[in-house]
Amino acid sequence: MLFRNRQFDDKPVALEILGLSVATSGIDRVPILNAIDVTIRQGETVCLVGESGSGKSVTSLAVMGLLPKGALDVIAGRIELEGQNLLDLNASQMRELRAQRISMIFQEPMTALNPVMKVGDQIEEVLDSHTRLPAKEKKRRVVDIMQQVHLPDVERIYGSYPHQLSGGQRQRIMIAMALILEPKLLIADEPTTALDVTTQNQVLKLIAELQESHGTAVLFITHDMGVVAEIADTVYVMRNGEIVESAAVEILLRAPQKDYTRRLLEAVPSLVPRDARPASWADPVLSVDGLTKIYDTRGFFKKGRETRAAQDVKFRIKPGRTLGIVGESGSGKSTVARCVMRLIDPTEGRIRVGQTDIAKLGRSELQPHRKHIQIVFQDPFRSLNPRWTVGDSLIEGPLNFSQSRKEALDHARELMELVGLPADALGRYPHQFSGGQRQRIAIARAIAMRPDILVADEAVSALDVSVQAQVLQLLDELQEKLGIAILFITHDLRVAAQICDEVVVMQHGRIVEHDTAENVLSQPRHDYTRALIEAAPGRHWDFANFRELSLHQTETA
């Protein structure tokens, strides 16, 4: 049975949100939250789900007393932590409350952690702010909590800086900081979104384990319904600042009452691979042979070591086909993508775009071939120039290849319509679009050069499931119309199942399995591939049909 089926009716209430309303500051108030009610009992995990802009994170910030001053105000309602209304407390009292009775794990630990402080000192800082423990006892408490979150080689990590740790280790440091004073309530705001499936699985198990041992109530904010199926006791669905539905997780997944909830569930990609497309007899547009990338970490005065980020990588992609590369963080998949794009120089091997090997070409020799291979990055807000209009971004490439401004603008209007956006929006700036719309613009910019190959590096990993489904459908339609080959880098096996014709599985810089998507995901041969599939959250659940998979279906999925 997938669900935990725990009962909490007899447990005391840890947090109760009653009629909470939040609006923008100033005279012309715009409502952000509209009279929401949420109840979390001791030891319970409540998942707050919904699309971007639904009000999930605003709810968590209101509870923590971290709403931006001068921008958002609580205008009605109560937030009661064990019966105490947090809205009655002043700033000093809220600071004292944080970490001791209520803590928060943020989505991106690299931005939440201080880059110039060792992580052990950062955990100790929590104790310095709220206790008067002697130095030896503080060190003992920090080492103890680091061991509880299953960090390896605790003494080494204690003295390390954030950039010296992996993403999963940084997230464990954040969990240690949040739980060191054993708070009554833990708020986790998308803490696993950017993690690969195995690290995500470890972090989810860790939170559940610590919750059991400390009796902590958890408010878990996520858009990943697979995570919801794994960890939730109760689910609240938000849309446009309102709670549209709430129920025990099993009831909500089996019998959603609202159309919006059903649409959210139906948008979750399945782990069952899509129907295989007919084999192509065309020549490959991208051929990679023996690709190796070695990073040399030697300094000026001491001997370092070589890190083989990618080793002897080999694959082909034909026109109109999609090859996915999957694996954990550090497996080498993004290194391969950057080498193929020549954003970094490969150490060895060949990268043939059409009939030309671009692996060793210099910058001037490489430029004419750039138009044949383009990339879509994970975060469009960072890859689009915030000071340029969308039109300026779309015409930059064509102008660099001697197309006239009029021709480039005419083509840009066509591209906007092709990706489902209005042509008259060319004069707007990136911040005036939603995340999904910005990713559509990034795709339009990539295909402006009419490339033969599109590299998508985690291009949908930060998007809501409904927006993700739209972008995947867009890529499928563009591939059908334009015959583009796609190299798709992802850590999400569900996404790989829905878009890829072939899948390459990488571990420690090497390919451990390469076959059709159906064979890799339905009949994996390598132990590592099986471990990746087993770690996928909610893999036992058919979200689109509101039912649990049978044992046979689970094994073949």
Coordinates of C-alpha atoms in Angstrom, one line a residue:
M1 CA 0.0 0.0 0.0
L2 CA 1.4 3.4 -1.0
F3 CA -0.1 5.6 1.6
R4 CA 0.9 5.8 5.3
N5 CA -2.8 6.0 6.5
R6 CA -1.9 7.6 9.8
Q7 CA -4.6 9.0 12.0
F8 CA -4.2 12.4 13.7
D9 CA -7.7 13.2 15.1
D10 CA -6.5 12.6 18.6
K11 CA -3.3 14.6 18.2
P12 CA -3.0 18.2 19.4
V13 CA -3.1 21.0 16.8
A14 CA 0.4 22.3 16.1
L15 CA -0.6 25.1 13.6
E16 CA -3.9 26.5 12.7
I17 CA -4.4 29.1 10.0
L18 CA -7.8 30.8 10.2
G19 CA -9.2 33.1 7.6
L20 CA -5.8 34.4 6.6
S21 CA -5.9 37.1 3.9
V22 CA -2.8 38.8 2.5
A23 CA -2.8 41.8 0.0
T24 CA -0.3 44.1 -1.6
S25 CA 0.6 47.2 0.4
G26 CA -0.6 50.7 -0.5
I27 CA -3.9 52.3 -1.4
D28 CA -4.9 50.0 -4.3
R29 CA -4.6 46.7 -2.5
V30 CA -4.5 43.5 -4.7
P31 CA -5.6 40.3 -2.8
I32 CA -2.9 37.6 -2.8
L33 CA -4.5 35.2 -0.2
N34 CA -8.2 35.1 0.4
A35 CA -9.4 33.8 3.8
I36 CA -7.5 30.5 3.7
D37 CA -7.8 27.9 6.5
V38 CA -5.2 25.2 7.2
T39 CA -4.8 22.8 10.1
I40 CA -1.7 20.8 10.9
R41 CA -1.6 18.4 13.9
Q42 CA 1.5 17.2 15.8
G43 CA 3.5 14.7 13.8
E44 CA 1.4 15.3 10.6
T45 CA 2.7 16.1 7.2
V46 CA 0.4 18.5 5.3
C47 CA 1.3 19.2 1.6
L48 CA 0.3 22.5 0.1
V49 CA 0.1 22.1 -3.7
G50 CA -0.7 24.3 -6.7
E51 CA 0.8 26.1 -9.6
S52 CA 3.2 29.0 -9.4
G53 CA 1.4 32.1 -8.3
S54 CA -1.3 30.2 -6.3
G55 CA -0.1 31.6 -3.0
K56 CA 1.8 28.6 -1.5
S57 CA 5.0 30.4 -0.7
V58 CA 3.2 33.5 0.5
T59 CA 1.4 31.3 3.0
S60 CA 4.7 30.0 4.3
L61 CA 6.3 33.4 4.5
A62 CA 3.2 34.8 6.4
V63 CA 3.6 31.9 9.0
M64 CA 7.3 32.7 9.4
G65 CA 6.7 36.4 9.7
L66 CA 8.9 37.0 6.6
L67 CA 6.5 38.8 4.3
P68 CA 8.4 41.6 2.5
K69 CA 7.7 44.9 4.3
G70 CA 6.1 47.6 2.2
A71 CA 5.1 45.0 -0.4
L72 CA 2.7 42.5 1.3
D73 CA 0.5 42.8 4.4
V74 CA -1.7 40.5 6.4
I75 CA -5.1 42.2 6.4
A76 CA -7.3 39.5 8.2
G77 CA -7.1 36.2 10.0
R78 CA -5.1 34.4 12.6
I79 CA -2.0 32.2 12.5
E80 CA -2.0 30.1 15.7
L81 CA 1.1 28.0 16.7
E82 CA 0.0 25.8 19.6
G83 CA -2.8 28.3 20.4
Q84 CA -0.6 31.5 20.2
N85 CA -1.5 34.0 17.5
L86 CA 1.8 34.8 15.7
L87 CA 0.3 37.9 14.2
D88 CA 0.2 39.5 17.7
L89 CA 4.0 39.1 18.1
N90 CA 6.5 41.9 17.2
A91 CA 9.6 41.4 15.1
S92 CA 11.9 40.7 18.1
Q93 CA 9.5 38.1 19.5
M94 CA 9.2 36.4 16.0
R95 CA 13.0 36.2 15.8
E96 CA 13.1 34.5 19.1
L97 CA 10.4 32.1 18.0
R98 CA 12.1 31.0 14.7
A99 CA 14.3 27.9 14.9
Q100 CA 13.1 27.2 18.5
R101 CA 9.4 26.6 17.7
I102 CA 9.2 27.0 14.0
S103 CA 11.8 26.5 11.2
M104 CA 12.0 26.6 7.5
I105 CA 13.9 24.8 4.7
F106 CA 14.2 26.8 1.6
Q107 CA 14.2 25.6 -2.0
E108 CA 17.8 26.5 -3.0
P109 CA 20.3 25.9 -0.2
M110 CA 23.2 27.5 -2.2
T111 CA 21.4 30.9 -1.9
A112 CA 20.2 30.3 1.7
L113 CA 23.7 29.4 3.0
N114 CA 26.4 31.9 3.5
P115 CA 29.1 31.1 0.9
V116 CA 32.0 32.5 3.0
M117 CA 31.2 30.6 6.2
K118 CA 31.9 27.0 7.0
V119 CA 28.7 25.0 7.3
G120 CA 29.5 23.9 10.8
D121 CA 29.8 27.5 11.9
Q122 CA 26.5 28.3 10.2
I123 CA 24.7 25.6 12.2
E124 CA 26.4 26.8 15.4
E125 CA 25.1 30.3 14.6
V126 CA 21.6 29.0 15.3
L127 CA 22.6 27.9 18.8
D128 CA 24.5 31.2 19.4
S129 CA 21.3 33.1 18.6
H130 CA 19.0 31.1 20.9
T131 CA 21.1 29.5 23.6
R132 CA 24.0 30.1 25.9
L133 CA 25.7 26.8 25.6
P134 CA 29.5 26.4 26.1
A135 CA 31.6 25.9 23.0
K136 CA 32.2 22.2 23.6
E137 CA 28.4 21.5 24.0
K138 CA 27.6 23.5 20.9
K139 CA 30.1 21.5 18.9
R140 CA 28.7 18.2 20.3
R141 CA 25.1 19.3 19.4
V142 CA 26.1 20.3 15.8
V143 CA 28.0 17.0 15.2
D144 CA 25.0 15.1 16.6
I145 CA 22.5 16.7 14.3
M146 CA 24.8 16.3 11.3
Q147 CA 25.0 12.6 12.1
Q148 CA 21.2 12.4 12.4
V149 CA 20.8 13.8 8.9
H150 CA 23.3 11.0 7.7
L151 CA 26.1 13.2 6.4
P152 CA 29.2 11.3 5.7
D153 CA 32.6 12.2 7.2
V154 CA 31.1 14.7 9.6
E155 CA 34.3 16.2 10.8
R156 CA 35.4 17.0 7.2
I157 CA 32.0 18.5 6.2
Y158 CA 31.8 20.5 9.5
G159 CA 34.8 22.5 8.2
S160 CA 33.7 22.7 4.6
Y161 CA 32.2 25.6 2.7
P162 CA 28.8 25.3 0.9
H163 CA 30.5 25.1 -2.6
Q164 CA 32.5 22.1 -1.5
L165 CA 29.4 20.0 -0.9
S166 CA 26.9 18.4 -3.3
G167 CA 23.4 19.6 -3.7
G168 CA 22.0 16.8 -1.5
Q169 CA 24.6 17.5 1.2
R170 CA 23.8 21.2 1.2
Q171 CA 20.1 20.4 1.6
R172 CA 21.0 18.1 4.6
I173 CA 22.9 21.0 6.2
M174 CA 19.7 23.2 5.8
I175 CA 17.6 20.4 7.5
A176 CA 20.2 20.2 10.3
M177 CA 20.0 23.9 10.9
A178 CA 16.2 23.8 10.8
L179 CA 15.9 20.9 13.3
I180 CA 18.8 21.5 15.7
L181 CA 16.5 23.2 18.3
E182 CA 13.7 20.6 17.7
P183 CA 10.9 23.0 16.6
K184 CA 7.3 22.1 16.8
L185 CA 6.7 23.0 13.1
L186 CA 8.9 22.6 10.1
I187 CA 8.0 24.4 6.8
A188 CA 9.7 22.9 3.7
D189 CA 9.3 25.1 0.6
E190 CA 10.1 23.0 -2.5
P191 CA 13.2 21.5 -0.8
T192 CA 13.6 18.7 -3.4
T193 CA 12.6 20.4 -6.7
A194 CA 16.2 20.7 -8.0
L195 CA 17.5 17.3 -6.8
D196 CA 17.8 14.1 -8.8
V197 CA 15.5 11.2 -7.9
T198 CA 17.9 9.3 -5.6
T199 CA 18.9 12.4 -3.6
Q200 CA 15.3 13.5 -3.5
N201 CA 14.3 10.1 -2.2
Q202 CA 17.0 10.2 0.5
V203 CA 15.9 13.7 1.6
L204 CA 12.2 12.8 1.8
K205 CA 13.1 9.7 3.9
L206 CA 15.3 11.8 6.1
I207 CA 12.5 14.3 6.8
A208 CA 10.1 11.5 7.6
E209 CA 12.6 9.8 9.9
L210 CA 13.4 13.0 11.8
Q211 CA 9.7 13.8 12.0
E212 CA 9.0 10.5 13.6
S213 CA 11.8 10.9 16.1
H214 CA 11.1 14.5 17.0
G215 CA 7.3 14.5 16.6
T216 CA 7.5 17.6 14.4
A217 CA 4.5 18.8 12.3
V218 CA 5.5 19.4 8.7
L219 CA 4.1 21.9 6.2
F220 CA 5.5 20.7 2.8
I221 CA 5.1 23.0 -0.2
T222 CA 5.5 21.4 -3.6
H223 CA 4.1 21.1 -7.1
D224 CA 5.4 17.5 -7.5
M225 CA 2.4 15.1 -7.1
G226 CA 4.8 12.1 -6.9
V227 CA 6.3 13.6 -3.7
V228 CA 2.8 14.3 -2.4
A229 CA 1.9 10.6 -2.9
E230 CA 5.0 9.5 -1.0
I231 CA 4.9 11.7 2.1
A232 CA 1.5 13.5 2.6
D233 CA -1.0 12.7 5.3
T234 CA -3.3 15.6 4.2
V235 CA -3.3 17.7 1.0
Y236 CA -4.5 21.3 0.5
V237 CA -4.8 22.4 -3.1
M238 CA -4.4 26.1 -3.8
R239 CA -5.4 28.3 -6.7
N240 CA -5.3 32.0 -7.1
G241 CA -4.8 32.5 -3.3
E242 CA -7.7 30.2 -2.3
I243 CA -7.9 26.7 -0.9
V244 CA -10.0 24.9 -3.6
E245 CA -9.9 21.4 -2.1
S246 CA -8.5 19.6 0.9
A247 CA -8.6 15.9 1.9
A248 CA -6.6 13.0 3.2
V249 CA -4.0 12.1 0.5
E250 CA -5.6 8.8 -0.5
I251 CA -9.1 10.4 -0.9
L252 CA -7.8 13.3 -2.9
L253 CA -5.7 11.2 -5.3
R254 CA -8.4 8.5 -5.8
A255 CA -11.5 10.8 -6.0
P256 CA -10.6 14.5 -6.5
Q257 CA -13.7 16.6 -6.4
K258 CA -12.7 19.8 -8.2
D259 CA -11.9 20.1 -11.9
Y260 CA -8.7 22.1 -11.1
T261 CA -7.4 19.2 -8.9
R262 CA -8.2 16.7 -11.6
R263 CA -6.4 18.8 -14.2
L264 CA -3.3 19.0 -11.9
L265 CA -3.3 15.2 -11.5
E266 CA -3.9 14.5 -15.2
A267 CA -0.9 16.7 -16.1
V268 CA 1.5 14.6 -14.1
P269 CA 3.7 12.7 -16.7
S270 CA 3.6 8.9 -16.5
L271 CA 6.6 6.7 -16.0
V272 CA 5.1 4.4 -18.8
P273 CA 7.0 5.4 -22.0
R274 CA 5.1 6.9 -24.9
D275 CA 4.5 4.8 -28.0
A276 CA 7.7 4.3 -29.9
R277 CA 7.9 6.3 -33.1
P278 CA 9.0 4.6 -36.4
A279 CA 12.7 4.2 -36.9
S280 CA 14.4 6.8 -39.0
W281 CA 16.7 5.8 -41.9
A282 CA 18.2 9.3 -42.2
D283 CA 21.9 10.0 -41.5
P284 CA 22.6 11.3 -37.9
V285 CA 22.7 15.1 -37.5
L286 CA 24.7 14.7 -34.3
S287 CA 27.3 12.0 -33.7
V288 CA 29.4 11.8 -30.5
D289 CA 32.3 9.4 -30.3
G290 CA 34.7 8.8 -27.4
L291 CA 33.8 12.1 -25.7
T292 CA 35.9 12.6 -22.6
K293 CA 36.2 15.7 -20.3
I294 CA 38.9 15.8 -17.7
Y295 CA 39.1 18.6 -15.1
D296 CA 42.6 19.2 -13.7
T297 CA 42.4 20.5 -10.1
R298 CA 46.1 21.0 -9.7
G299 CA 47.1 24.4 -8.2
F300 CA 50.3 26.4 -8.7
F301 CA 52.3 24.9 -5.8
K302 CA 50.7 21.5 -5.1
K303 CA 49.8 18.5 -6.9
G304 CA 46.0 18.0 -7.4
R305 CA 44.0 15.3 -9.1
E306 CA 42.2 14.7 -12.3
T307 CA 38.4 14.5 -12.3
R308 CA 36.9 12.6 -15.2
A309 CA 33.5 14.3 -15.6
A310 CA 32.7 12.4 -18.8
Q311 CA 34.5 9.4 -20.2
D312 CA 34.2 7.6 -23.6
V313 CA 30.6 8.9 -24.2
K314 CA 29.1 7.7 -27.5
F315 CA 25.7 8.3 -29.1
R316 CA 23.9 9.3 -32.3
I317 CA 20.8 11.4 -32.9
K318 CA 18.8 11.4 -36.2
P319 CA 16.5 14.2 -37.5
G320 CA 13.2 14.4 -35.7
R321 CA 14.3 12.1 -32.9
T322 CA 14.9 12.8 -29.1
L323 CA 17.6 11.2 -27.1
G324 CA 17.5 11.7 -23.3
I325 CA 20.4 11.6 -20.9
V326 CA 19.4 10.8 -17.4
G327 CA 21.4 10.3 -14.2
E328 CA 22.1 11.7 -10.7
S329 CA 23.8 15.1 -10.1
G330 CA 27.5 14.6 -10.9
S331 CA 26.8 11.8 -13.4
G332 CA 28.2 13.9 -16.2
K333 CA 25.1 14.6 -18.2
S334 CA 25.3 18.4 -18.2
T335 CA 29.1 18.2 -18.9
V336 CA 28.2 16.2 -22.1
A337 CA 25.6 18.8 -23.1
R338 CA 28.1 21.7 -22.6
C339 CA 30.8 19.9 -24.5
V340 CA 28.4 19.2 -27.4
M341 CA 27.5 22.9 -27.4
R342 CA 31.2 23.8 -27.2
L343 CA 30.5 25.9 -24.1
I344 CA 33.4 24.0 -22.7
D345 CA 36.2 22.2 -24.6
P346 CA 36.2 18.4 -24.6
T347 CA 39.5 16.8 -23.6
E348 CA 39.1 14.0 -26.2
G349 CA 36.7 12.6 -28.7
R350 CA 34.7 13.7 -31.7
I351 CA 31.5 15.8 -32.0
R352 CA 30.2 15.7 -35.5
V353 CA 27.4 18.1 -36.4
G354 CA 26.3 17.0 -39.8
Q355 CA 29.6 16.1 -41.5
T356 CA 31.8 18.5 -39.5
D357 CA 33.8 17.5 -36.4
I358 CA 33.5 20.6 -34.1
A359 CA 35.3 19.2 -31.1
K360 CA 38.7 20.9 -31.8
L361 CA 37.6 24.0 -33.8
G362 CA 38.7 27.4 -32.6
R363 CA 36.2 30.2 -31.8
S364 CA 36.4 31.8 -35.3
E365 CA 36.2 28.4 -37.0
L366 CA 33.3 27.4 -34.8
Q367 CA 31.1 30.4 -35.4
P368 CA 29.5 29.3 -38.7
H369 CA 28.4 26.0 -37.1
R370 CA 26.8 27.6 -34.1
K371 CA 23.5 28.1 -35.9
H372 CA 23.1 24.4 -36.5
I373 CA 23.0 23.6 -32.7
Q374 CA 21.2 25.7 -30.1
I375 CA 20.4 25.3 -26.4
V376 CA 17.5 25.9 -24.0
F377 CA 18.7 26.3 -20.4
Q378 CA 16.9 25.4 -17.1
D379 CA 16.1 28.9 -16.0
P380 CA 14.9 31.3 -18.7
F381 CA 14.9 34.3 -16.4
R382 CA 18.7 34.0 -16.1
S383 CA 19.3 33.1 -19.8
L384 CA 17.2 36.0 -21.2
N385 CA 18.7 39.5 -20.9
P386 CA 16.4 41.4 -18.5
R387 CA 17.2 44.7 -20.1
W388 CA 16.3 43.6 -23.6
T389 CA 12.8 43.3 -25.0
V390 CA 11.7 39.8 -26.1
G391 CA 12.0 41.0 -29.7
D392 CA 15.7 42.0 -29.2
S393 CA 16.5 38.6 -27.8
L394 CA 14.8 36.8 -30.7
I395 CA 16.5 38.8 -33.4
E396 CA 20.0 38.8 -31.9
G397 CA 21.1 35.5 -33.5
P398 CA 19.7 36.2 -37.0
L399 CA 21.3 39.7 -37.0
N400 CA 24.7 38.2 -36.1
F401 CA 24.3 36.0 -39.2
S402 CA 23.7 38.9 -41.5
Q403 CA 19.9 38.8 -41.7
S404 CA 18.2 42.2 -42.1
R405 CA 16.4 43.7 -39.1
K406 CA 13.1 43.7 -40.9
E407 CA 13.4 40.0 -41.9
A408 CA 14.5 39.1 -38.4
L409 CA 11.5 40.9 -36.8
D410 CA 9.1 39.3 -39.2
H411 CA 10.5 35.9 -38.4
A412 CA 10.4 36.7 -34.6
R413 CA 6.6 37.4 -34.9
E414 CA 6.2 34.0 -36.6
L415 CA 8.2 32.4 -33.9
M416 CA 6.1 33.9 -31.1
E417 CA 2.9 32.5 -32.7
L418 CA 4.7 29.2 -33.3
V419 CA 5.3 28.8 -29.5
G420 CA 1.8 29.9 -28.6
L421 CA 2.5 33.6 -27.7
P422 CA 1.0 36.8 -29.2
A423 CA 3.2 38.4 -31.8
D424 CA 2.5 41.9 -30.4
A425 CA 4.3 40.9 -27.2
L426 CA 7.7 41.4 -28.8
G427 CA 8.1 44.8 -27.1
R428 CA 7.7 43.4 -23.6
Y429 CA 10.5 42.5 -21.2
P430 CA 11.1 39.0 -19.7
H431 CA 9.8 40.0 -16.2
Q432 CA 6.4 40.7 -17.8
F433 CA 5.9 37.0 -18.6
S434 CA 5.2 33.9 -16.4
G435 CA 7.9 31.2 -16.0
G436 CA 6.2 29.0 -18.6
Q437 CA 5.9 31.8 -21.1
R438 CA 9.6 32.8 -20.6
Q439 CA 10.6 29.2 -21.3
R440 CA 8.5 29.4 -24.5
I441 CA 10.4 32.5 -25.4
A442 CA 13.7 30.8 -24.7
I443 CA 12.7 27.9 -27.1
A444 CA 11.7 30.5 -29.7
R445 CA 15.1 32.1 -29.5
A446 CA 16.8 28.7 -29.8
I447 CA 14.9 27.8 -33.0
A448 CA 15.2 31.3 -34.5
M449 CA 18.4 30.1 -36.2
R450 CA 16.5 27.1 -37.7
P451 CA 19.0 24.7 -36.0
D452 CA 19.3 21.0 -36.8
I453 CA 19.9 20.1 -33.1
L454 CA 18.3 21.5 -30.0
V455 CA 19.9 20.8 -26.6
A456 CA 17.5 21.1 -23.7
D457 CA 19.4 21.1 -20.4
E458 CA 16.8 20.5 -17.6
A459 CA 14.5 22.8 -19.6
V460 CA 11.3 21.8 -17.7
S461 CA 12.6 20.8 -14.3
A462 CA 11.6 24.1 -12.6
L463 CA 8.1 24.3 -14.1
D464 CA 4.7 23.3 -12.6
V465 CA 3.3 20.0 -13.9
S466 CA 0.6 21.7 -16.0
V467 CA 3.1 24.2 -17.5
Q468 CA 5.6 21.4 -17.9
A469 CA 3.1 19.4 -19.9
Q470 CA 2.5 22.4 -22.2
V471 CA 6.2 22.9 -22.8
L472 CA 6.7 19.2 -23.6
Q473 CA 3.8 19.2 -26.0
L474 CA 5.3 22.4 -27.6
L475 CA 8.7 20.6 -28.1
D476 CA 6.9 17.6 -29.6
E477 CA 4.9 19.8 -32.0
L478 CA 8.0 21.8 -33.1
Q479 CA 9.9 18.6 -33.7
E480 CA 7.1 17.3 -35.8
K481 CA 7.0 20.6 -37.9
L482 CA 10.7 21.4 -38.1
G483 CA 12.3 18.0 -37.9
I484 CA 14.7 19.1 -35.2
A485 CA 16.8 16.5 -33.3
I486 CA 16.6 17.0 -29.5
L487 CA 19.3 16.1 -26.9
F488 CA 17.2 16.2 -23.7
I489 CA 19.1 16.4 -20.4
T490 CA 16.9 15.6 -17.3
H491 CA 16.8 14.0 -13.9
D492 CA 13.1 13.4 -14.1
L493 CA 12.4 9.9 -15.4
R494 CA 8.7 10.7 -16.0
V495 CA 9.6 13.5 -18.4
A496 CA 12.1 11.2 -20.2
A497 CA 9.3 8.6 -20.6
Q498 CA 7.1 11.2 -22.3
I499 CA 9.4 12.8 -24.7
C500 CA 12.4 10.5 -25.5
D501 CA 12.8 8.0 -28.3
E502 CA 16.1 6.7 -26.8
V503 CA 17.5 7.1 -23.3
V504 CA 21.2 7.1 -22.2
V505 CA 21.8 6.4 -18.5
M506 CA 25.0 8.0 -17.1
Q507 CA 26.8 7.2 -13.8
H508 CA 30.2 8.7 -12.7
G509 CA 30.8 10.1 -16.2
R510 CA 30.2 6.8 -18.1
I511 CA 27.2 5.4 -20.0
V512 CA 25.9 2.4 -18.2
E513 CA 22.8 1.8 -20.4
H514 CA 21.6 2.9 -23.8
D515 CA 18.5 1.7 -25.5
T516 CA 15.0 2.7 -26.6
A517 CA 13.0 4.6 -23.9
E518 CA 10.6 1.7 -23.7
N519 CA 13.4 -0.8 -23.0
V520 CA 15.3 1.3 -20.5
L521 CA 12.3 2.4 -18.5
S522 CA 10.3 -0.8 -18.7
Q523 CA 13.0 -3.5 -18.8
P524 CA 16.2 -1.9 -17.3
R525 CA 19.2 -4.1 -17.5
H526 CA 21.6 -2.2 -15.2
D527 CA 21.3 -2.2 -11.4
Y528 CA 21.9 1.6 -11.4
T529 CA 19.0 2.2 -13.8
R530 CA 16.7 0.0 -11.7
A531 CA 17.7 2.0 -8.6
L532 CA 16.9 5.3 -10.4
I533 CA 13.4 4.0 -11.3
E534 CA 12.8 2.6 -7.9
A535 CA 13.6 6.0 -6.3
A536 CA 11.2 7.9 -8.5
P537 CA 8.5 9.4 -6.1
G538 CA 5.0 8.1 -6.6
R539 CA 6.0 5.6 -9.2
H540 CA 3.3 3.2 -7.8
W541 CA 0.6 5.7 -8.8
D542 CA -1.3 6.4 -12.0
F543 CA -2.2 10.0 -11.4
A544 CA -4.0 10.7 -14.7
N545 CA -6.5 7.8 -13.9
F546 CA -6.7 8.4 -10.1
R547 CA -5.6 4.9 -9.2
E548 CA -2.8 2.8 -7.8
L549 CA -0.9 0.6 -10.2
S550 CA -1.1 -3.1 -9.8
L551 CA 2.1 -5.0 -8.8
H552 CA 2.6 -6.1 -12.5
Q553 CA 2.1 -2.6 -13.8
T554 CA 4.6 -1.3 -11.3
E555 CA 7.2 -3.8 -12.2
T556 CA 6.8 -3.0 -16.0
A557 CA 6.7 0.7 -15.4

